Structure formats: structure tokens, C-alpha cells
Coordinates of C-alpha atoms in Angstrom, one line a residue:
F1 CA 262.7 -118.2 -16.1
G2 CA 263.1 -119.7 -12.6
S3 CA 262.3 -116.4 -11.1
S4 CA 259.1 -116.1 -13.1
F5 CA 258.1 -119.8 -12.5
C6 CA 258.4 -119.3 -8.7
H7 CA 256.5 -116.1 -8.9
K8 CA 253.5 -117.9 -10.7
L9 CA 253.6 -120.5 -8.2
E10 CA 253.4 -117.9 -5.3
Q11 CA 250.3 -116.4 -7.1
E12 CA 248.3 -119.6 -6.8
F13 CA 249.6 -120.4 -3.3
C14 CA 248.4 -116.9 -2.3
I15 CA 245.0 -117.3 -3.8
S16 CA 244.6 -120.7 -2.3
I17 CA 244.8 -119.3 1.1
G18 CA 242.7 -116.4 0.6
R19 CA 245.5 -113.7 1.3
Q20 CA 244.2 -110.0 1.4
F21 CA 243.9 -108.2 -1.9
N22 CA 247.0 -106.1 -1.3
D23 CA 249.2 -108.9 -0.9
V24 CA 247.8 -110.8 -3.9
V25 CA 249.5 -110.6 -7.5
F26 CA 246.8 -111.8 -9.5
P27 CA 247.7 -113.4 -12.8
L28 CA 247.0 -111.5 -16.1
N29 CA 243.6 -112.9 -17.5
M30 CA 240.6 -114.9 -16.2
K31 CA 238.3 -117.1 -18.4
E32 CA 235.0 -115.4 -19.1
N33 CA 232.3 -115.9 -16.5
S34 CA 234.7 -117.4 -14.2
T35 CA 236.7 -116.2 -10.9
T36 CA 239.2 -118.7 -11.2
P37 CA 242.7 -117.4 -12.4
F38 CA 244.6 -119.3 -15.0
L39 CA 248.0 -118.8 -16.7
D40 CA 248.1 -118.0 -20.3
E41 CA 250.3 -116.9 -23.3
V42 CA 249.2 -113.2 -23.3
W43 CA 251.7 -111.8 -21.0
E44 CA 254.8 -113.4 -22.6
I45 CA 258.2 -113.7 -20.7
P46 CA 260.3 -111.5 -23.0
A47 CA 263.0 -114.0 -24.7
T48 CA 265.6 -111.0 -24.1
A49 CA 266.8 -109.7 -20.7
P50 CA 264.1 -107.9 -18.7
L51 CA 263.8 -104.1 -19.2
T52 CA 265.6 -102.1 -16.5
F53 CA 264.0 -99.0 -14.5
T54 CA 265.1 -96.2 -12.3
V55 CA 263.6 -94.6 -9.4
G56 CA 260.5 -92.5 -10.2
D57 CA 259.5 -94.6 -13.4
S58 CA 255.9 -95.2 -14.1
V59 CA 255.4 -98.9 -14.5
Y60 CA 252.5 -101.1 -15.1
V61 CA 252.3 -103.9 -12.7
Q62 CA 250.6 -107.1 -14.1
G63 CA 247.2 -107.6 -12.1
H64 CA 247.7 -104.5 -10.0
G65 CA 247.8 -101.5 -12.3
P66 CA 249.8 -98.2 -12.5
A67 CA 252.7 -97.7 -9.9
R68 CA 255.9 -95.9 -9.4
I69 CA 259.3 -97.2 -9.0
K70 CA 260.4 -96.4 -5.4
G71 CA 263.6 -98.4 -5.0
I72 CA 266.2 -101.0 -6.4
C73 CA 266.6 -103.8 -4.2
A74 CA 268.9 -106.0 -6.7
K75 CA 269.3 -106.3 -10.4
G76 CA 265.7 -107.1 -11.7
Q77 CA 264.0 -106.5 -8.4
Y78 CA 262.2 -103.3 -7.5
D79 CA 260.0 -101.8 -4.8
V80 CA 256.9 -100.1 -6.3
E81 CA 254.4 -97.9 -4.5
Y82 CA 250.9 -98.1 -5.8
P83 CA 248.5 -95.0 -5.6
D84 CA 246.9 -95.9 -2.3
G85 CA 250.5 -95.6 -0.6
S86 CA 250.9 -99.4 -0.5
Y87 CA 254.2 -101.0 -1.4
N88 CA 255.2 -104.2 -3.1
H89 CA 258.7 -106.2 -3.8
L90 CA 258.2 -107.2 -7.5
S91 CA 260.5 -108.6 -10.4
A92 CA 260.9 -106.8 -13.6
T93 CA 259.0 -109.8 -15.5
V94 CA 255.7 -108.5 -14.2
L95 CA 256.4 -105.0 -15.0
K96 CA 256.0 -102.8 -18.1
P97 CA 256.8 -99.2 -19.1
H98 CA 253.5 -97.6 -18.4
L99 CA 253.9 -93.8 -19.3
R100 CA 256.4 -91.9 -21.4
D101 CA 259.6 -91.1 -19.7
N102 CA 262.2 -88.4 -21.2
T103 CA 265.0 -90.8 -19.8
S104 CA 263.7 -93.7 -21.3
S105 CA 265.9 -95.9 -23.5
P106 CA 265.0 -96.6 -27.1
R107 CA 263.8 -100.1 -26.2
R108 CA 261.3 -98.8 -23.6
R109 CA 260.0 -96.2 -26.1
E110 CA 259.3 -98.9 -28.4
Q111 CA 256.8 -100.7 -25.8
A112 CA 253.2 -100.2 -26.6
R113 CA 251.5 -97.4 -24.8
L114 CA 249.0 -98.9 -22.1
D115 CA 245.5 -97.1 -21.8
C116 CA 243.1 -97.9 -18.6
L117 CA 239.6 -97.7 -19.3
K118 CA 236.5 -98.3 -17.1
P119 CA 234.0 -99.6 -18.1
A120 CA 235.7 -101.9 -20.8
A121 CA 235.8 -100.6 -24.3
D122 CA 233.4 -103.4 -25.5
D123 CA 231.0 -102.9 -22.5
P124 CA 227.4 -102.7 -23.3
T125 CA 226.9 -99.4 -21.5
R126 CA 229.1 -97.8 -23.9
K127 CA 226.5 -96.5 -26.4
F128 CA 227.4 -92.9 -27.2
Q129 CA 228.5 -92.3 -30.8
I130 CA 230.3 -89.1 -31.4
V131 CA 227.2 -87.4 -32.2
N132 CA 225.8 -88.3 -28.8
A133 CA 228.7 -87.4 -26.9
F134 CA 229.0 -84.0 -28.8
L135 CA 225.2 -83.1 -27.9
N136 CA 226.0 -84.3 -24.2
L137 CA 228.6 -81.8 -23.6
A138 CA 227.0 -79.1 -25.8
C139 CA 223.9 -79.1 -23.8
T140 CA 225.9 -78.7 -20.6
M141 CA 227.7 -75.7 -22.1
A142 CA 225.0 -73.7 -23.7
G143 CA 222.7 -72.8 -21.0
G144 CA 221.7 -69.8 -19.2
G145 CA 225.2 -68.2 -19.1
M146 CA 225.2 -67.6 -23.0
L147 CA 222.6 -64.6 -22.5
S148 CA 225.5 -62.7 -21.2
L149 CA 227.9 -62.9 -24.0
P150 CA 226.5 -60.0 -25.8
Y151 CA 227.4 -57.9 -22.7
A152 CA 230.8 -59.3 -22.7
F153 CA 231.4 -58.4 -26.3
R154 CA 230.2 -54.7 -25.2
A155 CA 232.7 -54.6 -22.7
C156 CA 235.7 -55.9 -24.4
G157 CA 234.9 -54.7 -28.1
L158 CA 234.7 -56.9 -31.0
V159 CA 238.4 -57.5 -31.5
I160 CA 239.2 -58.3 -27.8
G161 CA 235.9 -60.1 -27.4
S162 CA 236.6 -62.5 -30.3
M163 CA 240.1 -63.1 -29.2
V164 CA 239.0 -64.1 -25.7
L165 CA 236.3 -66.1 -26.8
V166 CA 238.4 -68.2 -29.1
V167 CA 241.2 -68.4 -26.5
S168 CA 238.9 -69.5 -23.8
G169 CA 237.6 -72.2 -26.3
L170 CA 241.1 -73.6 -27.1
A171 CA 242.1 -73.6 -23.4
S172 CA 239.0 -75.4 -22.5
G173 CA 239.4 -77.9 -25.3
L174 CA 243.2 -78.4 -24.0
T175 CA 241.9 -78.9 -20.4
F176 CA 239.3 -81.4 -21.5
D177 CA 241.8 -83.2 -23.3
L178 CA 244.2 -83.4 -20.2
L179 CA 241.4 -84.7 -18.1
V180 CA 240.9 -87.7 -20.6
S181 CA 244.6 -88.1 -20.7
L182 CA 244.7 -88.5 -17.0
S183 CA 241.7 -90.6 -16.7
R184 CA 243.1 -93.2 -19.4
A185 CA 246.6 -93.3 -17.4
D186 CA 244.7 -95.0 -14.3
G187 CA 241.1 -95.6 -15.0
S188 CA 239.6 -92.8 -13.1
N189 CA 236.3 -91.9 -14.5
S190 CA 235.3 -88.7 -12.5
Y191 CA 236.7 -85.1 -12.1
E192 CA 237.3 -85.7 -8.5
D193 CA 239.1 -89.1 -8.9
V194 CA 241.3 -87.7 -11.6
V195 CA 242.3 -84.6 -9.5
G196 CA 242.8 -86.8 -6.4
S197 CA 244.7 -89.4 -7.8
A198 CA 247.3 -86.8 -9.4
L199 CA 247.4 -84.2 -6.4
G200 CA 246.2 -86.2 -3.4
T201 CA 243.6 -86.0 -0.8
R202 CA 243.8 -82.4 0.0
F203 CA 243.0 -81.2 -3.6
R204 CA 240.3 -84.1 -3.8
K205 CA 238.6 -82.1 -1.2
L206 CA 239.3 -78.8 -2.6
T207 CA 237.6 -80.2 -5.8
G208 CA 234.7 -81.0 -3.7
L209 CA 234.5 -77.5 -2.3
M210 CA 234.7 -76.0 -5.6
L211 CA 232.1 -78.0 -6.8
F212 CA 229.5 -77.0 -4.2
A213 CA 230.4 -73.4 -4.6
L214 CA 230.0 -73.8 -8.3
T215 CA 226.7 -75.4 -8.2
Y216 CA 225.4 -73.2 -5.6
M217 CA 226.2 -70.1 -7.4
C218 CA 224.9 -71.5 -10.5
S219 CA 221.6 -72.2 -8.8
I220 CA 221.4 -68.8 -7.7
A221 CA 222.1 -67.5 -11.3
Y222 CA 219.5 -69.7 -12.9
L223 CA 217.0 -68.5 -10.4
V224 CA 217.8 -64.8 -11.0
L225 CA 217.5 -65.6 -14.9
V226 CA 214.3 -67.0 -14.6
A227 CA 212.9 -64.0 -12.7
D228 CA 214.3 -61.7 -15.5
L229 CA 212.8 -63.9 -18.2
V230 CA 209.4 -64.2 -16.6
S231 CA 208.9 -60.7 -15.2
P232 CA 208.5 -59.1 -18.6
V233 CA 205.9 -61.9 -19.7
V234 CA 203.8 -61.5 -16.5
G235 CA 204.2 -57.4 -16.7
W236 CA 202.8 -57.6 -20.4
C237 CA 199.8 -59.6 -19.5
C238 CA 199.0 -58.9 -15.9
F239 CA 200.9 -56.6 -13.4
E240 CA 203.6 -53.8 -13.4
V241 CA 207.1 -54.9 -13.3
T242 CA 208.6 -53.9 -10.0
R243 CA 211.1 -55.3 -7.8
E244 CA 208.4 -57.1 -5.6
L245 CA 207.0 -58.8 -8.5
R246 CA 210.5 -60.1 -9.4
N247 CA 211.1 -61.5 -6.0
S248 CA 207.7 -63.1 -6.1
V249 CA 208.5 -64.8 -9.2
M250 CA 211.6 -66.3 -7.6
I251 CA 209.6 -67.5 -4.5
V252 CA 206.9 -69.1 -6.6
V253 CA 209.6 -70.8 -8.6
M254 CA 211.4 -72.1 -5.8
L255 CA 207.9 -73.4 -4.4
F256 CA 207.6 -75.3 -7.6
V257 CA 210.8 -77.1 -7.8
T258 CA 211.3 -77.8 -3.8
P259 CA 209.4 -81.2 -4.2
L260 CA 211.7 -82.2 -6.9
C261 CA 214.7 -81.1 -5.0
L262 CA 213.8 -83.2 -2.0
Q263 CA 214.1 -86.6 -4.1
P264 CA 217.2 -88.9 -3.8
S265 CA 218.0 -88.6 -7.6
L266 CA 216.5 -86.8 -10.7
S267 CA 218.2 -88.8 -13.4
S268 CA 215.0 -88.9 -15.6
L269 CA 215.0 -85.1 -15.8
R270 CA 218.2 -84.9 -17.6
I271 CA 216.5 -85.3 -20.9
F272 CA 215.5 -81.5 -20.5
N273 CA 219.2 -80.7 -21.0
M274 CA 218.4 -81.5 -24.7
V275 CA 215.5 -79.5 -24.7
S276 CA 217.3 -76.5 -23.2
L277 CA 219.9 -76.6 -25.9
M278 CA 217.1 -76.7 -28.6
T279 CA 215.4 -73.8 -26.7
V280 CA 218.7 -71.7 -26.7
V281 CA 219.4 -72.4 -30.4
L282 CA 215.8 -71.1 -31.1
V283 CA 216.6 -68.0 -29.0
A284 CA 219.5 -67.2 -30.8
V285 CA 217.6 -67.5 -34.4
A286 CA 214.8 -65.4 -32.9
V287 CA 217.2 -62.5 -32.0
A288 CA 218.7 -62.8 -35.4
Y289 CA 215.5 -62.4 -36.8
I290 CA 214.6 -59.1 -34.9
T291 CA 218.2 -57.6 -34.7
I292 CA 219.1 -57.8 -38.8
P293 CA 216.3 -55.8 -40.0
S294 CA 217.1 -53.1 -37.5
L295 CA 220.9 -52.8 -38.5
G296 CA 221.7 -49.3 -39.7
V297 CA 218.2 -47.9 -38.6
P298 CA 216.9 -46.3 -35.4
H299 CA 214.8 -48.8 -33.2
L300 CA 213.5 -49.3 -29.7
V301 CA 216.0 -50.7 -27.2
W302 CA 214.5 -51.6 -23.7
T303 CA 216.6 -51.7 -20.4
Q304 CA 215.7 -52.6 -16.8
S305 CA 216.7 -50.5 -13.8
A306 CA 217.8 -51.7 -10.4
D307 CA 214.2 -51.3 -9.2
G308 CA 213.0 -53.7 -11.7
Q309 CA 211.3 -50.9 -13.9
L310 CA 211.4 -51.2 -17.8
K311 CA 211.9 -48.2 -19.9
S312 CA 212.6 -48.1 -23.8
Q313 CA 214.5 -45.3 -25.8
E314 CA 215.1 -45.1 -29.7
I315 CA 218.8 -45.6 -30.4
W316 CA 221.0 -46.1 -33.4
A317 CA 223.1 -49.0 -32.2
T318 CA 226.9 -48.9 -32.8
M319 CA 229.5 -51.4 -32.0
R320 CA 233.0 -50.8 -30.8
W321 CA 236.1 -52.7 -32.0
W322 CA 237.9 -51.9 -28.8
P323 CA 237.1 -51.5 -25.0
E324 CA 235.8 -48.2 -23.9
D325 CA 236.9 -48.9 -20.4
W326 CA 239.5 -51.6 -19.7
V327 CA 238.5 -52.4 -16.3
N328 CA 234.9 -53.3 -17.6
A329 CA 236.8 -55.4 -20.1
V330 CA 238.7 -57.2 -17.3
Y331 CA 235.2 -57.6 -15.2
A332 CA 233.7 -59.4 -18.3
L333 CA 236.4 -61.9 -18.7
P334 CA 234.8 -64.7 -16.6
L335 CA 231.7 -64.8 -18.8
F336 CA 233.8 -66.1 -21.6
A337 CA 235.3 -69.0 -19.5
L338 CA 231.9 -69.7 -17.7
A339 CA 230.3 -70.3 -21.3
Y340 CA 232.7 -73.4 -21.8
M341 CA 232.0 -74.8 -18.3
A342 CA 231.5 -78.7 -18.8
H343 CA 234.6 -80.3 -17.3
F344 CA 232.6 -82.2 -14.6
N345 CA 230.8 -83.8 -17.6
V346 CA 233.6 -84.8 -19.9
L347 CA 234.7 -88.0 -18.4
P348 CA 231.3 -89.3 -17.7
A349 CA 230.6 -88.7 -21.5
M350 CA 233.8 -90.5 -22.6
A351 CA 232.9 -93.3 -20.3
A352 CA 229.9 -94.0 -22.4
L353 CA 231.6 -93.4 -25.9
H354 CA 231.4 -96.5 -28.2
R355 CA 234.8 -97.8 -29.4
P356 CA 236.7 -95.1 -27.1
T357 CA 240.1 -94.7 -29.0
R358 CA 242.2 -91.7 -28.2
W359 CA 241.3 -90.2 -31.6
R360 CA 237.7 -90.4 -31.1
S361 CA 237.7 -88.8 -27.7
R362 CA 239.7 -85.8 -29.3
Q363 CA 237.3 -85.8 -32.1
V364 CA 234.2 -85.3 -29.6
V365 CA 236.2 -82.4 -27.9
I366 CA 237.2 -80.8 -31.4
I367 CA 233.7 -81.1 -32.8
T368 CA 232.1 -79.6 -29.4
L369 CA 234.5 -76.7 -29.1
T370 CA 234.3 -75.7 -32.8
F371 CA 230.4 -75.5 -32.6
C372 CA 230.4 -73.6 -29.4
I373 CA 233.0 -71.0 -30.4
F374 CA 231.1 -70.2 -33.7
F375 CA 227.8 -70.3 -32.1
Y376 CA 228.9 -68.2 -29.2
A377 CA 230.4 -65.9 -31.6
F378 CA 227.2 -65.4 -33.7
F379 CA 225.0 -64.8 -30.6
G380 CA 227.4 -62.4 -28.9
V381 CA 227.7 -60.3 -31.9
V382 CA 223.9 -60.3 -32.8
G383 CA 223.0 -59.3 -29.3
Y384 CA 225.5 -56.5 -29.1
A385 CA 224.4 -55.4 -32.6
Y386 CA 220.8 -54.7 -31.4
A387 CA 221.4 -52.9 -28.4
G388 CA 225.0 -51.3 -28.8
D389 CA 226.0 -49.3 -25.5
L390 CA 222.8 -50.4 -23.7
T391 CA 223.5 -54.1 -23.7
C392 CA 222.3 -55.8 -20.7
G393 CA 223.7 -58.5 -18.7
N394 CA 220.9 -60.5 -20.0
T395 CA 220.5 -59.7 -23.6
L396 CA 216.7 -60.6 -23.7
L397 CA 215.9 -57.7 -21.4
N398 CA 216.8 -55.5 -24.5
F399 CA 214.0 -56.7 -26.5
M400 CA 210.2 -55.6 -26.4
P401 CA 208.7 -57.3 -23.5
N402 CA 205.5 -57.8 -25.5
S403 CA 207.0 -59.4 -28.6
P404 CA 204.8 -62.6 -29.1
L405 CA 208.0 -64.1 -30.7
L406 CA 210.4 -63.5 -27.8
T407 CA 207.6 -63.9 -25.3
A408 CA 207.2 -67.3 -26.4
M409 CA 211.2 -67.7 -26.3
R410 CA 211.3 -66.2 -22.7
A411 CA 208.6 -68.7 -21.6
S412 CA 210.2 -71.7 -23.0
L413 CA 213.7 -70.8 -21.9
A414 CA 212.4 -70.1 -18.4
F415 CA 210.5 -73.4 -18.1
C416 CA 213.6 -75.2 -19.1
L417 CA 216.1 -73.3 -16.6
T418 CA 213.4 -74.1 -13.9
I419 CA 213.4 -77.6 -14.7
N420 CA 217.2 -77.6 -14.6
L421 CA 217.3 -76.1 -11.1
P422 CA 216.8 -79.5 -9.2
L423 CA 219.8 -80.7 -11.5
L424 CA 222.1 -78.2 -9.9
I425 CA 220.7 -78.2 -6.2
L426 CA 220.9 -82.1 -5.8
P427 CA 224.9 -82.1 -6.9
C428 CA 225.2 -79.2 -4.6
R429 CA 223.5 -81.3 -1.7
S430 CA 225.9 -84.2 -2.6
A431 CA 228.9 -82.1 -2.7
L432 CA 228.0 -80.8 1.0
H433 CA 227.2 -84.2 2.1
R434 CA 230.6 -85.3 1.2
L435 CA 232.3 -82.2 2.8
L436 CA 230.6 -82.0 6.3
P437 CA 231.3 -85.0 8.7
C438 CA 228.1 -84.1 10.6
L439 CA 226.2 -85.2 7.8
Q440 CA 227.7 -88.5 7.6
S441 CA 227.9 -91.4 9.6
E442 CA 231.2 -92.8 10.1
L443 CA 233.1 -93.9 6.9
V444 CA 233.1 -97.5 6.2
P445 CA 236.2 -98.9 4.4
G446 CA 234.9 -100.5 1.2
V447 CA 235.5 -104.1 2.1
Q448 CA 234.5 -106.7 -0.6
D449 CA 235.3 -110.2 -1.4
V450 CA 238.2 -109.8 -3.6
L451 CA 238.3 -113.2 -5.2
S452 CA 234.6 -112.8 -6.3
C453 CA 234.9 -109.3 -7.6
H454 CA 238.1 -109.7 -9.3
S455 CA 237.0 -110.6 -12.6
V456 CA 236.8 -109.6 -16.2
N457 CA 232.8 -108.7 -15.8
S458 CA 233.3 -106.7 -12.5
V459 CA 232.0 -103.2 -12.6
H460 CA 234.9 -102.4 -10.5
S461 CA 237.5 -103.5 -12.9
V462 CA 239.6 -101.4 -15.0
H463 CA 240.6 -103.0 -18.3
V464 CA 244.0 -102.2 -19.7
Y465 CA 244.5 -102.0 -23.7
E466 CA 247.5 -101.2 -25.9
R467 CA 246.7 -97.8 -27.4
G468 CA 245.5 -98.0 -31.0
A469 CA 244.3 -101.7 -30.5
E470 CA 241.3 -101.2 -28.3
D471 CA 239.3 -103.4 -30.7
S472 CA 241.7 -106.3 -30.2
G473 CA 240.6 -106.7 -26.7
A474 CA 242.1 -106.0 -23.3
C475 CA 245.5 -107.2 -22.5
D476 CA 245.1 -107.0 -18.8
F477 CA 242.8 -105.7 -16.1
F478 CA 242.8 -104.9 -12.2
L479 CA 240.8 -103.6 -9.4
P480 CA 241.8 -99.8 -8.7
K481 CA 244.1 -99.4 -5.4
V482 CA 243.0 -95.9 -4.1
A483 CA 242.6 -94.8 -0.6
A484 CA 238.7 -94.7 -0.6
A485 CA 235.9 -95.4 1.6
T486 CA 232.2 -96.0 1.1
L487 CA 230.2 -92.9 1.8
P488 CA 226.6 -94.0 3.4
E489 CA 223.7 -92.2 1.9
M490 CA 222.0 -89.4 3.5
S491 CA 219.1 -90.1 5.9
T492 CA 215.6 -88.9 4.8
A493 CA 215.7 -86.4 7.4
G494 CA 219.1 -85.0 6.8
R495 CA 218.2 -85.0 3.0
V496 CA 215.1 -82.9 3.8
A497 CA 216.9 -80.4 6.2
V498 CA 219.9 -80.0 4.0
T499 CA 217.5 -79.3 1.0
L500 CA 215.5 -76.9 2.6
V501 CA 218.6 -74.9 3.9
L502 CA 219.9 -74.8 0.4
V503 CA 216.5 -74.0 -1.1
I504 CA 215.9 -71.1 1.3
T505 CA 219.2 -69.6 1.1
I506 CA 219.2 -69.6 -2.5
T507 CA 216.0 -67.7 -2.5
I508 CA 217.2 -65.1 -0.2
L509 CA 220.3 -64.6 -2.1
G510 CA 218.6 -64.4 -5.4
C511 CA 216.1 -61.9 -4.3
L512 CA 218.9 -59.6 -2.7
L513 CA 221.0 -59.5 -6.0
P514 CA 220.1 -57.2 -8.5
S515 CA 221.6 -58.5 -11.7
I516 CA 222.6 -61.8 -13.2
L517 CA 226.3 -60.3 -13.7
V518 CA 226.9 -60.3 -10.1
V519 CA 226.5 -64.1 -9.7
W520 CA 228.1 -65.0 -13.3
T521 CA 231.1 -62.9 -12.7
L522 CA 231.8 -64.2 -9.0
A523 CA 231.3 -67.9 -10.2
G524 CA 233.4 -67.4 -13.2
S525 CA 236.4 -65.5 -11.5
T526 CA 236.6 -68.0 -8.5
T527 CA 235.4 -71.5 -9.1
C528 CA 235.2 -71.5 -12.8
F529 CA 238.9 -70.6 -13.3
V530 CA 240.1 -73.1 -10.7
I531 CA 237.8 -75.9 -12.0
A532 CA 238.3 -75.2 -15.8
F533 CA 241.9 -74.4 -16.0
V534 CA 243.9 -74.4 -12.8
L535 CA 243.3 -77.9 -11.5
P536 CA 243.4 -80.0 -14.7
T537 CA 246.6 -78.3 -15.8
L538 CA 248.0 -78.5 -12.3
A539 CA 247.2 -82.0 -11.9
W540 CA 248.5 -83.2 -15.5
L541 CA 251.6 -81.2 -14.8
R542 CA 252.3 -83.0 -11.8
A543 CA 251.3 -86.5 -13.1
R544 CA 252.4 -86.6 -16.8
G545 CA 254.2 -83.0 -17.6
A546 CA 257.7 -84.0 -16.9
A547 CA 257.8 -86.7 -19.6
A548 CA 255.3 -84.9 -22.0
K549 CA 256.2 -83.1 -25.5
V550 CA 257.6 -79.8 -25.1
L551 CA 254.7 -78.1 -26.9
R552 CA 252.1 -79.8 -25.0
R553 CA 253.8 -78.9 -21.6
A554 CA 254.3 -75.3 -22.5
A555 CA 250.8 -74.8 -23.6
A556 CA 249.6 -76.2 -20.1
W557 CA 251.9 -73.9 -18.3
A558 CA 250.7 -71.1 -20.3
T559 CA 247.1 -72.1 -19.6
L560 CA 247.8 -72.2 -15.9
V561 CA 249.7 -68.9 -15.6
A562 CA 247.1 -67.2 -17.6
A563 CA 244.3 -68.5 -15.5
I564 CA 245.8 -67.5 -12.3
A565 CA 246.8 -64.0 -13.6
C566 CA 243.1 -63.4 -14.9
M567 CA 241.6 -64.9 -11.6
I568 CA 243.0 -62.4 -9.3
P569 CA 241.9 -59.2 -10.7
C570 CA 238.8 -60.6 -11.9
T571 CA 237.9 -61.8 -8.4
V572 CA 238.6 -58.4 -6.8
L573 CA 236.6 -56.3 -9.5
A574 CA 233.6 -59.1 -8.8
A575 CA 233.9 -58.7 -5.1
Y576 CA 234.2 -55.0 -5.6
R577 CA 230.9 -54.7 -7.8
L578 CA 228.5 -56.5 -5.9
D579 CA 225.7 -54.3 -6.9
P580 CA 225.8 -53.5 -10.5
D581 CA 222.6 -52.5 -12.5
P582 CA 221.1 -55.0 -14.7
C583 CA 221.4 -52.7 -17.5
P584 CA 223.8 -49.6 -18.4
N585 CA 222.3 -46.3 -18.0

């Protein structure tokens, strides 16, 4: 009792002389709308002897957040290390077990698990119900990449294609859940912060590089896809479809979106994500409407040559159960993984979820992945059933270019993808801003008035809850201890210059690439595998794996090993096949 009483007196004395944040041990709670700490009965001094810890244990420090035991100084006295590398000498009375530990005593295992949330569970900005979070993630997933799934089924066959589609969905669901688990362990609410907290600064930079590469390649893919969608429409009403016409469409599209790309932010355009999802669903319905009557009878299938020429031939479409060429099957694997790419949006969606219990977060993941697996399977099989061995990398190329129904669908989808282009180019520009020092002024440490911002209502505070009791209110809060800096905004001249460089290079590469398959396979085999499977599992195994349940740890290891095993041959094949035809001969 004496040790705890002296410790509390030291807290009040430190606050009175305005000691720096890293040296202040804040008391547990503060009165609402006040910055003056006070002592209360929430964090009770246990009647029994304090818990004992060993070196390496994960602990929660009252008022400071997660830490790790680095040394034992004396009985009940420990040296702890915070995420930013700073140390503190503390008594066991202000420590609580934080994460599961295989070596924990039964008494430690009985302690309530703690979840760290930012913003608070009852924050008014948390407006998403489960259905809203599901729509947010589904809009991110179901985009232009879905149009290549029929080709993936053609390459893999129905059996292998269905298995890979389901396994990719389950693996994505697992990595979604691992990211949420890491986020709730320390209050990080972005992909880069979660990976950086678990793996260090170098991996944070690697994540930024992967984000830049992914958004850059997806911008090229969307531009090529828009040209593939618009060219048949223009050819039907005005001109002959040629490679020059296709390139002209790309240039016109980029000229249209460049003014939008020059803006500092485009948050108002995110409503088109929902419009894009609705358009994709309507495209699937239209494809099924045309395909079903043609099953079992000869019908016309259209293809596009490398020079942009469209031609048709009458076929009796058949589907294969197994791959005809296993090399082509491996080449198509990234298309399945890319279809579930929404990992950067998972944590922002969970940060907006109302009543963010662990079970409700998992419900969002389960509902989203279940919908996408069945929807992708339906669209992939229907598109493959129509064209058979002539299925193109963009399945809409197989359908009659002057069909009124599909012309309307092509035009609608092309408009949505065009509007979504700036939503890819702006994150690409931001990632480049963070990566290149020449685009930044000197990083200025984020110095703040600690006493004024360390309050319950601070937007920087992470709130701590006992798992399963989020509705009962926070039991503590803290300011994150991370080695971070405030990145100045890009100047107007710099923003214009970088945007124009991105727009010009994206247009040039889009005009040079003959097929959408080149971009999707390159993006899927490199950045997609790393972002979707390698980094989340590696971060979780580093931070939580040693103390996790055996089955969960085995699933994470299996996902990591399988992702690396697939990434190497897929990358080699994608680099080898840089000029595939948009459609089979």
C-alpha cells in the first residue's frame, strides 16, 4: 500500500511541474470535459499480492498503454519498454496482463482481456451498422478485377478454380481478422501503423512502397479496362475499332480525370464506390441473362486481337473440369487473390463500426467474404459458360458489341471506373510523398501540449475496454507511444508536378500494354500477395503468434507459406508473359 501511495503522490507532483509526456505516469481516469486528473476507485489495488511477470511478457501500463517486460529489478519492480523504444521503471501495482501468454499462471489467465480502441466505442463518429461496414468492404472488393474471373476459371478448370476461389476467400478472411486483432491490441487504426508496430520502421516503409505499387498498377489496370469497355461502344456507333482508337480513348479519359486528380482530396467522390458495386451486380445479371439461353446451343462469341480488331465466330461452348495447361493455371492464380483485395480498408471500416465488439467485427468479415465467394463463383462460371475456351481476360469482350443491354452496362461501368481513377491516383501520390524525402520538408516531430490533449475527449486518445464489456465504458485511456513525425502537406507546385508525372506515365504504360491480364497478374503476383497475405500473417506471428491457440497459429503459418510459394512462380510467369493477347486465338 505504501508503494502505491508514493507512486500516486509522484504522479501528482509530476503533473504539477509539467514534466515531459514520456516521464509522466498519468492516473487512470479524468473527469469528463476536464483535463485535471483525479484518483478514483476504477483501478483498484488488489487485496492479494500483485501479479508477477517474467521477461518478455506483454503488459498494460496504467495510463501509458501496452508495453513489454524487459527486466526485473526487484520483487514487484520491473523495467518495461514501450512501442517507441522508451523505458520506464514501474511497480507491479500499475501493470496488468495484456495479451495471452502460454506461460501464464491460472491467476493471470483469469484476468480480463483488454481491447484498445480508437475512437472510443461510444464515439459519435461510429455510425456504421454491420450492413454499412459490409457494403463498404464489398464496394472495395467487387470492382473491375471481377471481370477477369471467368478467364481464371477457364485457365484453372471448374474444380481447381472453385477450390482456389474458396481458399483465397478464407485466407483473406483470416488475414482480415488478424489485422483487427493486431489493431485492438494497441489501438492502431491503419494498415501501415499495424504492420509498423509489429515489425518495425523498415516494414512500415515497405508497406508504403507496396501501397504505391498497388495503387499505381491498379490505376493502369482501370485505364486499360475503361478503354476495353468504351472501344466497342464507340466502334458500334462511330468508328472502326483499332489499337489507335483504344489509345485515343485512354488519352481522353485521363484528360477528363486530370483536374480531379490535382485536388488535395476527393472524399466526396467515394459515394461512387456504392454506384460501382451496384453496376457490377447489374453487369453480372445481364451476363447471366444472355448466357443462360445460349447454354447447349451454338452461339456467336466475340474476341479481340492484339491490334484491337474485333471478330466473331459461332461455337458450341464447353467447360473443362480440370486445367488444360497447368502453367496457365498458375498464371491465373493472382486473379483470385486480387478479387478479395480490401485489406487497407478493413481497419477504417472497423473504426466506424457502432458497438465494436469482437464478435460484431467478425460478423462483418464473415458476411462480406461469404457474399463475395458466392457472387464471384456465380459470375466466373456464368462468364466461362458463355465463351468456353475463347474466354477473354475481360469477359465483356466476348459479348456482342452492339447489344443494347450490354452497351448500357459497358457505358455505366466505364463511367464508374473513370470516376474511381482519381480515388486510386490520390493515394498513390500520398504514398509517393511519404516515400521520397525530396518531396518533403524536414519532418517535424509532433510536439503537443501533453496535459491539454491527454483527456477522455482527445481525438488522439486510445480507449481501453475489458473484452466483452465494451458497453460498460472504458476502464482506461492513453496517448499512443509511437516513434512518429508529422508529415507536412505537399505544396501546390509539388502536388501538380507529381500528379502530372503520375498521369502521364500511367497513360503511356496503359497505351503500351495489350491486355488487362498483364497488369492484374503483375499486381496480383507481387503486391497483392505481400499486402493480403504475407505482411498480415508475419506481423501477427511476430506480435501474437507465440501465445496464440495452436489451430490459429497453424492457419497463419499455412497462409504465409502458401502465399510465398505461390508468389514466386506467379511473379516469374507474369514477368515472362508481358505481351499476352487480350483473348485466346
